[in-house]
CSV table of C-alpha atoms in Angstrom, one decimal:
chain,number,residue,atom,x,y,z
A,1,MET,CA,4.0,-142.0,83.8
A,2,SER,CA,7.5,-143.3,82.1
A,3,TYR,CA,8.7,-141.7,78.7
A,4,PRO,CA,10.4,-144.0,76.3
A,5,LEU,CA,13.6,-143.5,75.4
A,6,LEU,CA,14.5,-141.9,71.8
A,7,VAL,CA,17.7,-143.6,69.6
A,8,VAL,CA,18.4,-141.8,66.7
A,9,THR,CA,20.5,-143.4,64.0
A,10,ALA,CA,22.1,-142.0,60.6
A,11,VAL,CA,20.7,-144.3,58.2
A,12,ALA,CA,17.9,-147.1,57.9
A,13,ALA,CA,19.7,-150.0,58.0
A,14,GLU,CA,21.6,-148.7,61.8
A,15,ALA,CA,17.8,-148.2,62.7
A,16,GLU,CA,16.7,-151.3,62.1
A,17,ALA,CA,19.7,-153.0,63.7
A,18,VAL,CA,18.7,-151.1,67.1
A,19,ARG,CA,15.1,-151.9,66.8
A,20,ALA,CA,16.0,-155.6,66.8
A,21,GLY,CA,17.1,-155.4,69.9
A,22,ALA,CA,14.6,-152.9,71.5
A,23,ASP,CA,11.6,-153.0,73.3
A,24,PRO,CA,8.9,-150.9,71.0
A,25,ALA,CA,6.5,-150.1,74.0
A,26,HIS,CA,10.1,-148.5,75.9
A,27,VAL,CA,12.2,-147.5,73.0
A,28,VAL,CA,11.3,-145.3,69.7
A,29,VAL,CA,13.9,-145.6,67.1
A,30,GLU,CA,14.3,-143.0,63.9
A,31,ALA,CA,16.7,-142.5,61.2
A,32,VAL,CA,17.1,-138.7,60.9
A,33,GLY,CA,19.6,-138.5,58.1
A,34,VAL,CA,23.7,-138.2,57.4
A,35,GLY,CA,25.6,-135.4,59.1
A,36,PRO,CA,25.4,-133.6,62.2
A,37,ALA,CA,22.8,-130.9,60.5
A,38,ALA,CA,20.4,-133.0,59.5
A,39,ALA,CA,21.0,-135.0,62.8
A,40,ALA,CA,20.1,-132.3,64.5
A,41,ALA,CA,17.1,-130.9,62.6
A,42,GLY,CA,15.6,-134.4,62.8
A,43,THR,CA,16.2,-135.2,66.3
A,44,ALA,CA,14.8,-131.9,67.0
A,45,ARG,CA,11.8,-132.3,65.1
A,46,LEU,CA,11.0,-135.9,67.1
A,47,LEU,CA,11.3,-134.3,70.5
A,48,ALA,CA,9.5,-131.0,69.6
A,49,THR,CA,6.3,-133.8,68.7
A,50,GLY,CA,7.3,-136.0,71.8
A,51,ASP,CA,8.1,-136.5,74.9
A,52,TYR,CA,11.6,-139.0,75.3
A,53,ARG,CA,13.3,-139.4,79.0
A,54,ALA,CA,16.4,-139.3,76.9
A,55,VAL,CA,18.2,-139.5,73.3
A,56,ILE,CA,20.8,-141.8,72.1
A,57,SER,CA,22.8,-141.2,68.7
A,58,ALA,CA,23.6,-144.8,67.9
A,59,GLY,CA,25.5,-146.4,64.8
A,60,ILE,CA,28.3,-147.3,63.0
A,61,ALA,CA,31.7,-145.8,63.1
A,62,GLY,CA,35.4,-145.4,62.4
A,63,GLY,CA,37.9,-145.9,65.6
A,64,PHE,CA,41.1,-144.6,65.9
A,65,ALA,CA,44.0,-147.6,66.0
A,66,GLY,CA,45.1,-148.3,69.5
A,67,ARG,CA,41.9,-147.0,71.2
A,68,ALA,CA,38.5,-148.7,69.5
A,69,PRO,CA,39.6,-151.9,67.0
A,70,VAL,CA,37.1,-152.9,64.5
A,71,GLY,CA,34.0,-155.3,66.1
A,72,ALA,CA,34.6,-152.7,69.4
A,73,THR,CA,31.3,-151.8,71.0
A,74,VAL,CA,31.7,-148.0,71.6
A,75,ILE,CA,30.1,-145.8,74.7
A,76,GLY,CA,30.5,-141.7,74.1
A,77,VAL,CA,31.0,-140.2,77.3
A,78,ARG,CA,31.8,-136.5,75.1
A,79,SER,CA,30.7,-135.6,71.7
A,80,ILE,CA,32.8,-133.0,70.1
A,81,CYS,CA,32.3,-131.4,66.6
A,82,ALA,CA,35.9,-131.8,65.8
A,83,ASP,CA,36.1,-129.6,62.5
A,84,LEU,CA,33.8,-127.0,64.1
A,85,GLY,CA,36.5,-123.3,63.9
A,86,ALA,CA,38.4,-122.1,61.5
A,87,GLU,CA,41.9,-122.6,59.6
A,88,SER,CA,44.7,-120.7,60.5
A,89,PRO,CA,48.8,-120.0,59.6
A,90,GLY,CA,49.5,-122.5,62.8
A,91,GLY,CA,46.7,-124.8,62.7
A,92,PHE,CA,43.1,-125.4,63.4
A,93,LEU,CA,41.4,-123.3,65.7
A,94,PRO,CA,38.7,-124.9,67.6
A,95,ILE,CA,35.1,-122.4,68.1
A,96,GLU,CA,36.4,-122.1,71.4
A,97,GLU,CA,39.9,-120.1,70.8
A,98,LEU,CA,37.5,-118.0,68.7
A,99,GLY,CA,34.7,-117.1,71.2
A,100,PHE,CA,32.0,-118.3,69.4
A,101,GLY,CA,30.7,-120.9,71.6
A,102,THR,CA,31.3,-124.7,72.3
A,103,SER,CA,32.0,-127.5,70.0
A,104,LEU,CA,31.9,-130.4,73.2
A,105,VAL,CA,28.7,-131.9,75.0
A,106,SER,CA,29.7,-134.2,77.6
A,107,ALA,CA,26.8,-137.2,78.0
A,108,ASP,CA,24.4,-137.4,80.8
A,109,PRO,CA,26.2,-139.4,83.4
A,110,GLY,CA,23.2,-141.6,84.9
A,111,LEU,CA,22.9,-142.9,81.0
A,112,ILE,CA,26.5,-143.7,81.0
A,113,GLU,CA,26.9,-145.2,84.0
A,114,ALA,CA,23.1,-147.1,82.7
A,115,MET,CA,25.0,-148.1,79.6
A,116,THR,CA,28.6,-149.1,80.9
A,117,THR,CA,26.7,-151.6,83.2
A,118,ALA,CA,24.8,-152.9,80.5
A,119,LEU,CA,28.0,-153.3,78.1
A,120,PRO,CA,30.9,-153.5,80.8
A,121,HIS,CA,33.3,-154.8,78.0
A,122,ALA,CA,32.7,-151.7,75.6
A,123,VAL,CA,35.3,-148.9,75.1
A,124,THR,CA,34.3,-145.7,76.6
A,125,GLY,CA,35.6,-142.5,75.6
A,126,ASP,CA,35.4,-139.0,73.0
A,127,VAL,CA,33.2,-139.9,69.7
A,128,LEU,CA,34.4,-137.0,67.1
A,129,THR,CA,31.8,-135.8,64.9
A,130,LEU,CA,32.9,-134.7,61.5
A,131,SER,CA,31.3,-133.0,58.3
A,132,THR,CA,33.8,-135.0,56.4
A,133,VAL,CA,35.1,-138.2,57.2
A,134,THR,CA,38.5,-138.8,57.4
A,135,GLY,CA,40.7,-140.5,54.3
A,136,THR,CA,44.0,-139.9,55.4
A,137,ALA,CA,46.6,-141.0,57.6
A,138,ALA,CA,48.1,-137.4,57.8
A,139,THR,CA,44.3,-136.7,59.1
A,140,ALA,CA,44.3,-139.5,61.7
A,141,VAL,CA,47.4,-138.3,63.1
A,142,ARG,CA,46.6,-134.9,63.1
A,143,LEU,CA,43.0,-135.8,65.4
A,144,ALA,CA,44.5,-138.6,67.4
A,145,GLU,CA,46.8,-135.8,68.9
A,146,ALA,CA,44.6,-132.7,68.8
A,147,PHE,CA,42.0,-135.1,70.6
A,148,PRO,CA,43.6,-137.8,73.0
A,149,GLY,CA,40.5,-139.1,74.3
A,150,ALA,CA,38.8,-139.7,71.4
A,151,VAL,CA,37.9,-143.1,70.5
A,152,ALA,CA,35.9,-142.8,67.0
A,153,GLU,CA,34.5,-140.3,64.7
A,154,ALA,CA,31.6,-140.3,62.9
A,155,MET,CA,29.1,-137.7,61.8
A,156,GLU,CA,25.7,-137.2,63.9
A,157,GLY,CA,26.6,-137.2,67.5
A,158,PHE,CA,26.9,-133.6,68.1
A,159,GLY,CA,24.0,-132.5,65.9
A,160,VAL,CA,21.9,-134.8,68.3
A,161,ALA,CA,23.2,-133.7,71.4
A,162,MET,CA,22.8,-129.8,70.6
A,163,ALA,CA,19.1,-130.9,69.7
A,164,ALA,CA,18.5,-132.8,72.8
A,165,GLY,CA,19.2,-129.9,75.0
A,166,ARG,CA,18.1,-130.5,78.5
A,167,THR,CA,17.4,-134.1,77.3
A,168,PRO,CA,19.7,-136.5,78.9
A,169,PHE,CA,21.7,-137.4,76.0
A,170,ALA,CA,24.5,-140.0,75.1
A,171,GLU,CA,26.3,-141.6,72.2
A,172,LEU,CA,26.8,-145.4,71.0
A,173,ARG,CA,28.6,-146.8,68.3
A,174,THR,CA,30.3,-149.9,66.7
A,175,ILE,CA,33.2,-149.7,64.7
A,176,SER,CA,33.4,-150.7,61.4
A,177,ASN,CA,36.7,-149.5,60.0
A,178,PRO,CA,39.8,-147.9,61.1
A,179,VAL,CA,39.8,-144.0,60.8
A,180,GLY,CA,42.3,-143.3,58.0
A,181,PRO,CA,43.0,-144.3,54.6
A,182,ARG,CA,39.7,-145.7,52.8
A,183,ASP,CA,40.1,-149.0,52.2
A,184,ARG,CA,36.2,-150.0,51.6
A,185,ALA,CA,37.6,-153.8,51.4
A,186,ALA,CA,38.8,-153.5,54.8
A,187,TRP,CA,35.4,-152.0,56.2
A,188,ARG,CA,33.2,-154.6,57.9
A,189,LEU,CA,29.9,-153.3,57.9
A,190,LYS,CA,27.8,-156.4,58.2
A,191,GLU,CA,29.6,-157.4,61.8
A,192,ALA,CA,29.2,-153.3,62.9
A,193,ILE,CA,25.5,-153.6,62.2
A,194,ALA,CA,25.2,-156.9,64.2
A,195,ALA,CA,27.2,-155.9,66.6
A,196,LEU,CA,25.5,-152.4,67.1
A,197,SER,CA,22.0,-155.0,67.3
A,198,THR,CA,23.7,-157.4,70.1
A,199,ALA,CA,24.7,-153.8,72.2
A,200,SER,CA,21.5,-152.8,71.5
A,201,ALA,CA,19.7,-155.6,72.9
A,202,ALA,CA,22.3,-155.9,76.0
A,203,LEU,CA,21.6,-152.2,76.6
A,204,TRP,CA,17.5,-151.8,76.2
A,205,THR,CA,17.4,-154.6,79.3
A,206,THR,CA,19.1,-152.5,81.5
A,207,CYS,CA,18.1,-149.3,80.0
A,208,GLY,CA,14.9,-149.5,77.8
C-alpha cells in the first residue's frame, strides 16, 4: 500500500497553490496556521490521524540577498529555528550552546534528491524559521553572518520538522521578497504563489 504525501502550508492561499498542481489521490494538502507552534500542532494532529509516507512544509518566504532572489524556488536541506536560544552581553546564544536541545533538523536525503531532480533550477540551502520575521537591514546582516548556509527565512519549517519526527521531512519555498526592511510595495506575493503552484506541479510528477 502506498501512503500519500502530506504537504502543510501556513495559509489557505498557499495550500490552494499547492493543490493546483497536486494529484489528490497521492498528495494531501492542509493549511495549519502561521508560526512554528501552530505548524507543529497542526502537523502533529494530521500525522496522528492519518498515515503519510513523508511531510513537506511548503509556502512563500523571504530570500537572503545574493543567495535566493525574488521569484526563486528554494529547497530547504535544513530547517533551523534561528531565534531559539537566549540573549547575552556577547550576542545571541543558540539553544545548543545552552545545552537544552537543538535548533536544527536536516531534511530527508531521499526527499531532497527527488525534489532537486524535479526542480533542477531550485536554490538549495538552509531555511530559517523565525517567530518574528526580519524587518531591518541590521537583522538581515546578522542572520546572514550567523547562518552562512541560509538562503531563506519563513515561520513554519522547524515546527513541521519537529512534529514529523521519524516521518521523512523537507521544506519547499518560493521567494516573494528579500529579507530585510519591510517594503510591502516591493513584495511579489502573487508571483510567489504562482511560482509555488508551478513548482508543485513539477514536484508531484516525481514525488507525488
